[in-house]
GROMACS .gro file of C-alpha atoms in nm:
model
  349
    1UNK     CA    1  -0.974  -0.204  -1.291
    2UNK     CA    2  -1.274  -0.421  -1.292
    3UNK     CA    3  -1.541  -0.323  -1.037
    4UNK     CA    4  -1.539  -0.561  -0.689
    5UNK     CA    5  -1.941  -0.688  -0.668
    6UNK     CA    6  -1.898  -0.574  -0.359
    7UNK     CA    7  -1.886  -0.199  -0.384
    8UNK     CA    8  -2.158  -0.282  -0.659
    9UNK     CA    9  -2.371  -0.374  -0.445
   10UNK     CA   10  -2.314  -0.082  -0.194
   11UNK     CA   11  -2.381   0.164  -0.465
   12UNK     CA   12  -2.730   0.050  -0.552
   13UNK     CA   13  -3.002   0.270  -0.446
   14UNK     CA   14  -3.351   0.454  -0.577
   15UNK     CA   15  -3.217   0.531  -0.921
   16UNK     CA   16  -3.285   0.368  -1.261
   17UNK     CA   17  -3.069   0.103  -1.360
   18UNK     CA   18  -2.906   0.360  -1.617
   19UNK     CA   19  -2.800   0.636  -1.388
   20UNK     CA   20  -2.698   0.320  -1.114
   21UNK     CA   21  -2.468   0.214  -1.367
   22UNK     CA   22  -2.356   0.544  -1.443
   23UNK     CA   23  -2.280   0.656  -1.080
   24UNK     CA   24  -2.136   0.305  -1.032
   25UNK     CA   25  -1.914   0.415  -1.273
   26UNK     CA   26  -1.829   0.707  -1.206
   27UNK     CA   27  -1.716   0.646  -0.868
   28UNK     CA   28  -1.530   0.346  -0.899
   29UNK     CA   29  -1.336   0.578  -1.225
   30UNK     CA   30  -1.262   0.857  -0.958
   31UNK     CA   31  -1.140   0.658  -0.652
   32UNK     CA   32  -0.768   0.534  -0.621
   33UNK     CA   33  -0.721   0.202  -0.693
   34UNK     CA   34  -0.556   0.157  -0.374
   35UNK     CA   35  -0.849   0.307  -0.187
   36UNK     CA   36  -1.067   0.066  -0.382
   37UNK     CA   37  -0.896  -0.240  -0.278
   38UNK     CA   38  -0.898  -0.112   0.087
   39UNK     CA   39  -1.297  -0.062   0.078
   40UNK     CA   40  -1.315  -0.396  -0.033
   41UNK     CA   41  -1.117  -0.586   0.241
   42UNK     CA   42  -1.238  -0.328   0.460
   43UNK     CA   43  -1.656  -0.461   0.365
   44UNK     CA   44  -1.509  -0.824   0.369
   45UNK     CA   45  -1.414  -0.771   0.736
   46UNK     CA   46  -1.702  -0.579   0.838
   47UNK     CA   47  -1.941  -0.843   0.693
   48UNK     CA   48  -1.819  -1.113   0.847
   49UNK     CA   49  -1.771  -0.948   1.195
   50UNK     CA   50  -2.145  -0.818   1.189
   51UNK     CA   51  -2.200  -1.197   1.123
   52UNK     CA   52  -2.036  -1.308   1.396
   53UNK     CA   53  -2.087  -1.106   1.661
   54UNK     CA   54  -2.513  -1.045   1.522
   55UNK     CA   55  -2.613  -1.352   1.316
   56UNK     CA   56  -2.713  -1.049   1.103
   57UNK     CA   57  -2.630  -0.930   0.782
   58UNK     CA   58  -2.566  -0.497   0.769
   59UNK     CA   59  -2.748  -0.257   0.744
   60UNK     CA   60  -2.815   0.088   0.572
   61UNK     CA   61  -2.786   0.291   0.783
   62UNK     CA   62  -2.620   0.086   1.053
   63UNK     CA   63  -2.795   0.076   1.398
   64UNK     CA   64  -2.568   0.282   1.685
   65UNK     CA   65  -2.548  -0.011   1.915
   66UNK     CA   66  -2.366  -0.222   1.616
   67UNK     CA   67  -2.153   0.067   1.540
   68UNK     CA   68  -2.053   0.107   1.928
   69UNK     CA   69  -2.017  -0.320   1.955
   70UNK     CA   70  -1.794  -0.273   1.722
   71UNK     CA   71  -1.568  -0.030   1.838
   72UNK     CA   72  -1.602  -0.217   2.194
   73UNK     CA   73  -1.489  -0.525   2.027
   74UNK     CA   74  -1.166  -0.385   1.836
   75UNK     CA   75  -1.029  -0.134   2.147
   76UNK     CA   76  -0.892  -0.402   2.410
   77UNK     CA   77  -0.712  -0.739   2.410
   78UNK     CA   78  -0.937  -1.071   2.420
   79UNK     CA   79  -0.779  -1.287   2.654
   80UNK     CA   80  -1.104  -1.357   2.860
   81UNK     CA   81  -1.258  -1.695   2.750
   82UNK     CA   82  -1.601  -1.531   2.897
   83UNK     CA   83  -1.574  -1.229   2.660
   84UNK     CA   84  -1.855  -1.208   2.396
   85UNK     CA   85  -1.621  -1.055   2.183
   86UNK     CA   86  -1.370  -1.370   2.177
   87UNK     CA   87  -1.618  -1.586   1.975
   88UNK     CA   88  -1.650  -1.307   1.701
   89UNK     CA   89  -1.276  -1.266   1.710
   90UNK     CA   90  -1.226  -1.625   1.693
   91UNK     CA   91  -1.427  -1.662   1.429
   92UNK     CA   92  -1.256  -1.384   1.228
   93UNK     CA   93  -0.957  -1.581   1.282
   94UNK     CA   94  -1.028  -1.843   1.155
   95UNK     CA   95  -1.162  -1.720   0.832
   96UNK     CA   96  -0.802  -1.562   0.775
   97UNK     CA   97  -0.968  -1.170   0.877
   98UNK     CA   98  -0.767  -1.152   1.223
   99UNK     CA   99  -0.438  -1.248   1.339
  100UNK     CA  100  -0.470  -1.240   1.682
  101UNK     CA  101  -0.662  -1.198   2.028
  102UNK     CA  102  -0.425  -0.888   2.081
  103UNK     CA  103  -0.596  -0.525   2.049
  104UNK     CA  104  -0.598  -0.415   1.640
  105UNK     CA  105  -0.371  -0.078   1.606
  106UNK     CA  106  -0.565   0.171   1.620
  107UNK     CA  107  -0.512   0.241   1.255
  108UNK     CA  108  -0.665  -0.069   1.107
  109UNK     CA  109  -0.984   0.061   1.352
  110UNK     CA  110  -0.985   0.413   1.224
  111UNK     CA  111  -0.907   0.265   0.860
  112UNK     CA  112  -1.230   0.016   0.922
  113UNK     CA  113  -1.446   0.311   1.064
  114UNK     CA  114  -1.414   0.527   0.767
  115UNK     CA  115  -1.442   0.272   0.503
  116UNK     CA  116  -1.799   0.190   0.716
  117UNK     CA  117  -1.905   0.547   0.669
  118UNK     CA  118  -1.765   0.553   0.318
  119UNK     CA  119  -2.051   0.295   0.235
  120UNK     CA  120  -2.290   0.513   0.394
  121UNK     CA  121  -2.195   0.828   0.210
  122UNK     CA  122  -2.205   0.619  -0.089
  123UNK     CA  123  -2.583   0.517  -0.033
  124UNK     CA  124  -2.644   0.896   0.070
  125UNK     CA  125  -2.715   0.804   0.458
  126UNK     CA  126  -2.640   0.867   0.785
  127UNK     CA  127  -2.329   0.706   0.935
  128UNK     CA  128  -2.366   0.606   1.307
  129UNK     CA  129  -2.039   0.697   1.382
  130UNK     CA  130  -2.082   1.067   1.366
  131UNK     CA  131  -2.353   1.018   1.650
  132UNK     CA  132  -2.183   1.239   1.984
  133UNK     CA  133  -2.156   0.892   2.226
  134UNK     CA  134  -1.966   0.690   1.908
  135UNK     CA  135  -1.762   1.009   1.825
  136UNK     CA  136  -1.629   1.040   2.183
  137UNK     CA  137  -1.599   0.637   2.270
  138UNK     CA  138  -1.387   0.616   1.964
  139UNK     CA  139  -1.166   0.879   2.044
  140UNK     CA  140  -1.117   0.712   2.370
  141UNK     CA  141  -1.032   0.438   2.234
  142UNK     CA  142  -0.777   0.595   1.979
  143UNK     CA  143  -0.591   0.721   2.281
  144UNK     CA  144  -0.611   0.382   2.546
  145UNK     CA  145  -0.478   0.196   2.285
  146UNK     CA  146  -0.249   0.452   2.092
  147UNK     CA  147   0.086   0.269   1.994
  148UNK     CA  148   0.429   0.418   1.914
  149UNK     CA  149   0.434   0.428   1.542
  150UNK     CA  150   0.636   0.088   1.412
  151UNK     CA  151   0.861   0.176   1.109
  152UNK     CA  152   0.699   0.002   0.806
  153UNK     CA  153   1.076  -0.135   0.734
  154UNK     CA  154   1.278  -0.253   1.014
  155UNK     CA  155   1.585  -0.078   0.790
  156UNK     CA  156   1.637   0.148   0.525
  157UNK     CA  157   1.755   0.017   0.193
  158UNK     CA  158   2.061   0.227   0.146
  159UNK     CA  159   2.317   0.259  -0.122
  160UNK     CA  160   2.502  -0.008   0.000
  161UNK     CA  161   2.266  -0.273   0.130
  162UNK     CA  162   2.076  -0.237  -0.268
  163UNK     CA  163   2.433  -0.268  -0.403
  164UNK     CA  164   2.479  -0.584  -0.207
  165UNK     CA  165   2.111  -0.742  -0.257
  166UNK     CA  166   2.154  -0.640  -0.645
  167UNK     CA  167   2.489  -0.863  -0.667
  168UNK     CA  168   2.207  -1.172  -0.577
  169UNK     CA  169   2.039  -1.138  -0.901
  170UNK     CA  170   2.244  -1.321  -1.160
  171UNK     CA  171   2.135  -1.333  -1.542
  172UNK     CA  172   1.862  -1.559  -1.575
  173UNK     CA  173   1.528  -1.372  -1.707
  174UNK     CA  174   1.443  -1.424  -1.311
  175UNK     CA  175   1.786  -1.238  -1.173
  176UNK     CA  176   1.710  -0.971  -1.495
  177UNK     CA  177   1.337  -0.882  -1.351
  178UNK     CA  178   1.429  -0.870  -1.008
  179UNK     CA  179   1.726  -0.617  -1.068
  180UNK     CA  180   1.491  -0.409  -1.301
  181UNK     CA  181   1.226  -0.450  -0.985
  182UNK     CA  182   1.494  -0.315  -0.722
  183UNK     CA  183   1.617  -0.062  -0.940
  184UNK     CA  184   1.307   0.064  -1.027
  185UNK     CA  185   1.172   0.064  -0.744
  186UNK     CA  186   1.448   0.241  -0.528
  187UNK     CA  187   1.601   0.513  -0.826
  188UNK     CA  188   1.219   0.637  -0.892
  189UNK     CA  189   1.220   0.765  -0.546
  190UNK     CA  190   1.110   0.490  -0.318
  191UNK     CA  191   0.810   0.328  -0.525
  192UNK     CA  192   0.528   0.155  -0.328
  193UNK     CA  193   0.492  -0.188  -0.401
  194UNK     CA  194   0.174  -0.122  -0.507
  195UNK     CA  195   0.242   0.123  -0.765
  196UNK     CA  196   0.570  -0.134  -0.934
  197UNK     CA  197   0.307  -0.425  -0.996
  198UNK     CA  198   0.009  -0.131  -1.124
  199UNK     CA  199   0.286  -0.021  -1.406
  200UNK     CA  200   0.212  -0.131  -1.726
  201UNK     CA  201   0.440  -0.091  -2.031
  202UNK     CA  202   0.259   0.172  -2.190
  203UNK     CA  203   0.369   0.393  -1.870
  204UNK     CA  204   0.692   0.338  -1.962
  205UNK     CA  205   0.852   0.582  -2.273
  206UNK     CA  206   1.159   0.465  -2.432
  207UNK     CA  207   1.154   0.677  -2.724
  208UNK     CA  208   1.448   0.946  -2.605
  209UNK     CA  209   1.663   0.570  -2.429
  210UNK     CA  210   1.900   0.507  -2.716
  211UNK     CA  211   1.967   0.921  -2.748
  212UNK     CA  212   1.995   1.042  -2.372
  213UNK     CA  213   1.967   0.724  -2.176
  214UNK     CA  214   1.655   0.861  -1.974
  215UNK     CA  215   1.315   0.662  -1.924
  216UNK     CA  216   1.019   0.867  -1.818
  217UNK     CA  217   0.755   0.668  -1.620
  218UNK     CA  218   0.409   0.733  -1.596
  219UNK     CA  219   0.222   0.667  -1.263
  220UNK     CA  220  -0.098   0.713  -1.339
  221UNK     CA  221  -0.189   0.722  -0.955
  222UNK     CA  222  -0.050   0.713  -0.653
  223UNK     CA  223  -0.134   0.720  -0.301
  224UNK     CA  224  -0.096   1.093  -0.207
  225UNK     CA  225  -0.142   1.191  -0.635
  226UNK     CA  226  -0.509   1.209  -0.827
  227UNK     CA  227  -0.553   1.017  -1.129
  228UNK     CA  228  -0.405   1.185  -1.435
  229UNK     CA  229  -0.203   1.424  -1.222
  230UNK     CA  230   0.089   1.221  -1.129
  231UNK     CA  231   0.417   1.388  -1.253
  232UNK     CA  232   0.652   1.218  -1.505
  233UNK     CA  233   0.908   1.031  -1.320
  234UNK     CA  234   1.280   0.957  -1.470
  235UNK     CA  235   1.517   0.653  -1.454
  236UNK     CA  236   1.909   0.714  -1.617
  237UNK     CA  237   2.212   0.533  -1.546
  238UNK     CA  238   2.207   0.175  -1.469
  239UNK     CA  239   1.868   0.179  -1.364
  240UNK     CA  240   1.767   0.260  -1.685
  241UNK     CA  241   1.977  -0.014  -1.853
  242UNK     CA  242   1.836  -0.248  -1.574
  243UNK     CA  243   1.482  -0.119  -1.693
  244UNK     CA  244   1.562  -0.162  -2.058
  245UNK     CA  245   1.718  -0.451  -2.039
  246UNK     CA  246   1.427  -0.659  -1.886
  247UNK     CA  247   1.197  -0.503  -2.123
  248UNK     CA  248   1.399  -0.671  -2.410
  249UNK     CA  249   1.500  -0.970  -2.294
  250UNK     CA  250   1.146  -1.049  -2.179
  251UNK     CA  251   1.013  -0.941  -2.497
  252UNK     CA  252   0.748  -0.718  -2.334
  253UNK     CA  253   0.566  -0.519  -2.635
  254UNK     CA  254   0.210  -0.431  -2.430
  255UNK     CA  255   0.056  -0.547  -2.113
  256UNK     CA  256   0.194  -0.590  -1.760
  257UNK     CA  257   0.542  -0.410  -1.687
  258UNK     CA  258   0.670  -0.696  -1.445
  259UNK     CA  259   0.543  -1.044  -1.458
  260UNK     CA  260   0.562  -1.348  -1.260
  261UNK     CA  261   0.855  -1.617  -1.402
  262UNK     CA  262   0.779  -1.991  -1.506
  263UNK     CA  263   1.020  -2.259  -1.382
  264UNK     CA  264   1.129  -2.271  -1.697
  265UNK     CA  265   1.250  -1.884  -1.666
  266UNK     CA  266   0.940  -1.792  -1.896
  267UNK     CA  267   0.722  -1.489  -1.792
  268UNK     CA  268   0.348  -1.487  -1.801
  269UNK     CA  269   0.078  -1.279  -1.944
  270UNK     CA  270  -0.032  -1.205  -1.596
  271UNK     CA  271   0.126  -0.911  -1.372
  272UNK     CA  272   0.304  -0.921  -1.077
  273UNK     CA  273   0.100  -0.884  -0.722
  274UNK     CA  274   0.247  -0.633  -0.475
  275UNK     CA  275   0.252  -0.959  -0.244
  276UNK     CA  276   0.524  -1.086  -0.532
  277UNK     CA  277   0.681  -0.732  -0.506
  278UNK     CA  278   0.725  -0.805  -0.124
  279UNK     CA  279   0.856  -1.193  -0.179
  280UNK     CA  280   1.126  -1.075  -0.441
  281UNK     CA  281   1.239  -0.800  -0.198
  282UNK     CA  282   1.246  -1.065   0.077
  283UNK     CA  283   1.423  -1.320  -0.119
  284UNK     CA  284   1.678  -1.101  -0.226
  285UNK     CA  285   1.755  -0.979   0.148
  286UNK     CA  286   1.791  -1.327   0.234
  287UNK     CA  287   2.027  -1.418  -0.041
  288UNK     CA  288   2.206  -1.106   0.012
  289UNK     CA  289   2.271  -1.235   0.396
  290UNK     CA  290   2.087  -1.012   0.563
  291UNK     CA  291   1.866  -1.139   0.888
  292UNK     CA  292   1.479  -1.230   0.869
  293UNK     CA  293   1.275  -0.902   0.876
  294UNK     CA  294   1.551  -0.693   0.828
  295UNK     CA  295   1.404  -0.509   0.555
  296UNK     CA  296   1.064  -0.450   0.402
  297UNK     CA  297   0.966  -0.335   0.005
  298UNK     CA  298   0.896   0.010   0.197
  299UNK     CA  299   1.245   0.004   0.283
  300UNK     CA  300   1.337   0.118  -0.108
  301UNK     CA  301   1.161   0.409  -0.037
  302UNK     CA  302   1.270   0.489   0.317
  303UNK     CA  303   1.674   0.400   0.219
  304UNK     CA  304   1.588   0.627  -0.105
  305UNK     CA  305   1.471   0.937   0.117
  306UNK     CA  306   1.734   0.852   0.367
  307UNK     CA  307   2.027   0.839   0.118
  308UNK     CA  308   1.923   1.186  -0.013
  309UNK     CA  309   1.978   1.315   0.292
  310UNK     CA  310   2.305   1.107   0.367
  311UNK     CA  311   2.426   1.279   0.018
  312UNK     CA  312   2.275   1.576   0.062
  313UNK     CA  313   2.005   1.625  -0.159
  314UNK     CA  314   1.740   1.906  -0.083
  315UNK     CA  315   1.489   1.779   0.055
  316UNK     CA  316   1.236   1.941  -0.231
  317UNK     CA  317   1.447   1.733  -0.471
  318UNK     CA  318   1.391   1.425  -0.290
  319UNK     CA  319   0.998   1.457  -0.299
  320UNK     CA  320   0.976   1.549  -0.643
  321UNK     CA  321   1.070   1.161  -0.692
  322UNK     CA  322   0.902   1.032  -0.379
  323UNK     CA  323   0.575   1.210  -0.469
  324UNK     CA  324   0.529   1.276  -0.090
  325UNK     CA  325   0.257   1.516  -0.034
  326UNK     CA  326   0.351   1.618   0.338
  327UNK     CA  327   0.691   1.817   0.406
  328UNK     CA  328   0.678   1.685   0.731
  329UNK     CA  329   0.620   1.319   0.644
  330UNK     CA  330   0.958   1.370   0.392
  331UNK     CA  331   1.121   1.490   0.688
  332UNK     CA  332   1.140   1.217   0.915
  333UNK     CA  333   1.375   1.048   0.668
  334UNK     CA  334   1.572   1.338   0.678
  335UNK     CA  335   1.575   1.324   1.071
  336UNK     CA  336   1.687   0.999   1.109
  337UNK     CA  337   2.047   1.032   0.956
  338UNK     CA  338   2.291   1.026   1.224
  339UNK     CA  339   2.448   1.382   1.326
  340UNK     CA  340   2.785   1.281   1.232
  341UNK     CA  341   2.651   1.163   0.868
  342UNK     CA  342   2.481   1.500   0.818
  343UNK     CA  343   2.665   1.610   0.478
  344UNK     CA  344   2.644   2.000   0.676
  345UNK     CA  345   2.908   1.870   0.944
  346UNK     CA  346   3.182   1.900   0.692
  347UNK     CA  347   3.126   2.227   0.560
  348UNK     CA  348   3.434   2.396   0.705
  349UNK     CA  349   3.660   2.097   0.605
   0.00000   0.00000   0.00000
């Protein structure tokens, strides 16, 4: 992954320009791609708020008053045309940074916050935000604007509703990736979309296919894995035809796993973006007849979870795929099954 200027530019400090490039290195090798990308909107945002709301760029270390502005400005709704705040807001807005006036989720803040100190760990400073009055004004914050937690798919994509979005997907080279994409996405144990576009097809082995009909997969991260130390993941049955099958037809020998498709049903050299991860999910609902919004890319991963439990599967056997980290996390899924679809109501018959 090619480093963002960015973060280049957050990592420079008092060292030659030898051991800079070595540290630069270094740290952008042992952070999560994922994180990376989220300290780089994260800096993107920040910038342009401190911009806004100063005329100023940032600074290292950060002064407490901008660090508590800050917090003021992302804790409450900004209805008031008098509010200071609105004209930063507005102005995030309309740079594409904010959608609305509305109070962030306290999530985005917290995710914001620790990126911000992230930069000053990474320049070996100070973060304002671990002064007592930020500490406590945040945490009050957290709680006046704390949220019930909003699925990340309005539904689960189940057994069924994948067998009914997969009968959308006929057998142009398009129809071919998006089946391998759905497929692979839900029989791996719920992949993020995130970690379908990141495949590459060296990280998928073919070598035992024609003898036992298994593909391995190799994630080389994931969110809740270190890099290197992501278990082997398997695909067999029709998932691993579907797999297969859009490796040949698209004549994919190196490079990107899943690509975008010409108009002329050609794919590119390029990969696929998670945001075309979410599109082909959202086309396929669509097509498959399913309301606007009914269903998310993380709904391959809830509907995986949640149809292990619906068959049930242990729930260690379940994670082994997911990759989920937390027992409790893996759990919810598990919860959510109706009583009278628990597979233990029928054990007398």
């Amino acid at each position: 992954m090619s480093t963002p200027a960015s973060l280049c530019t957050i990592l420079q400090h008092a060292l030659s320009a030898g051991d800079q490039d070595a540290l630069t290195d270094l740290y952008i090798g042992g952070t999560p791609p994922n994180t990376l990308r989220a300290y780089e909107r994260d800096l993107i945002y920040i910038t342009a708020w401190a911009d806004a709301a100063f005329k100023k760029p940032l600074q290292w270390p950060e002064r407490e008053d901008v660090a508590l502005r800050f917090i003021l400005d992302h804790s409450r709704d900004l209805r008031d045309a008098s509010d200071p705040a609105r004209d930063a807001a507005e102005h995030l807005i309309a740079k594409g940074l904010r959608k609305t006036l509305a109070c962030p989720a306290p999530s985005s803040l917290d995710r914001r916050i620790a990126s911000w100190r992230a930069f000053h760990r990474m320049k070996n400073l100070t973060s304002p935000f671990d002064a007592p009055l930020i500490r406590q004004t945040r945490a009050k914050a957290r709680r006046a604007a704390a949220r019930p937690n909003a699925p990340k798919s309005a539904n689960p994509i189940t057994r069924v509703v994948l067998e009914v979005v997969l009968a959308t997907c006929d057998h142009s080279l398009r129809g071919i990736r998006d089946r391998a994409v759905l497929m692979l996405g839900w029989a791996s144990g719920g992949r993020r979309r995130s970690e379908i576009a990141g495949l590459m097809r060296a990280d998928v082995d073919l070598k035992n296919y024609d003898n036992d009909g298994l593909i391995w997969i190799n994630l080389v991260a994931t969110k809740t894995t270190e890099m290197g130390k992501t278990p082997k993941l398997v695909l067999k049955g029709r998932a691993a035809k579907a797999l297969a099958f859009w490796i040949e037809m698209a004549e994919i020998a190196d490079g990107p796993l899943f690509r975008p498709i010409t108009q002329n049903d050609d794919p590119l050299e390029r990969a696929l973006s998670p945001d075309g991860i979410y599109q082909i999910v959202q086309k396929r609902i669509a097509l498959a007849g399913f309301p606007k919004g009914f269903a998310t890319p993380h709904g391959l991963r809830s509907g995986f979870l949640t149809q292990a439990a619906l068959d049930g599967a242990p729930i260690q056997a379940a994670m082994r795929l997911s990759l989920h980290r937390s027992l409790a996390q893996a759990q919810k899924y598990y919860d959510d099954v109706d009583i009278s679809e628990n597979p233990a109501t029928d054990l007398l018959g």
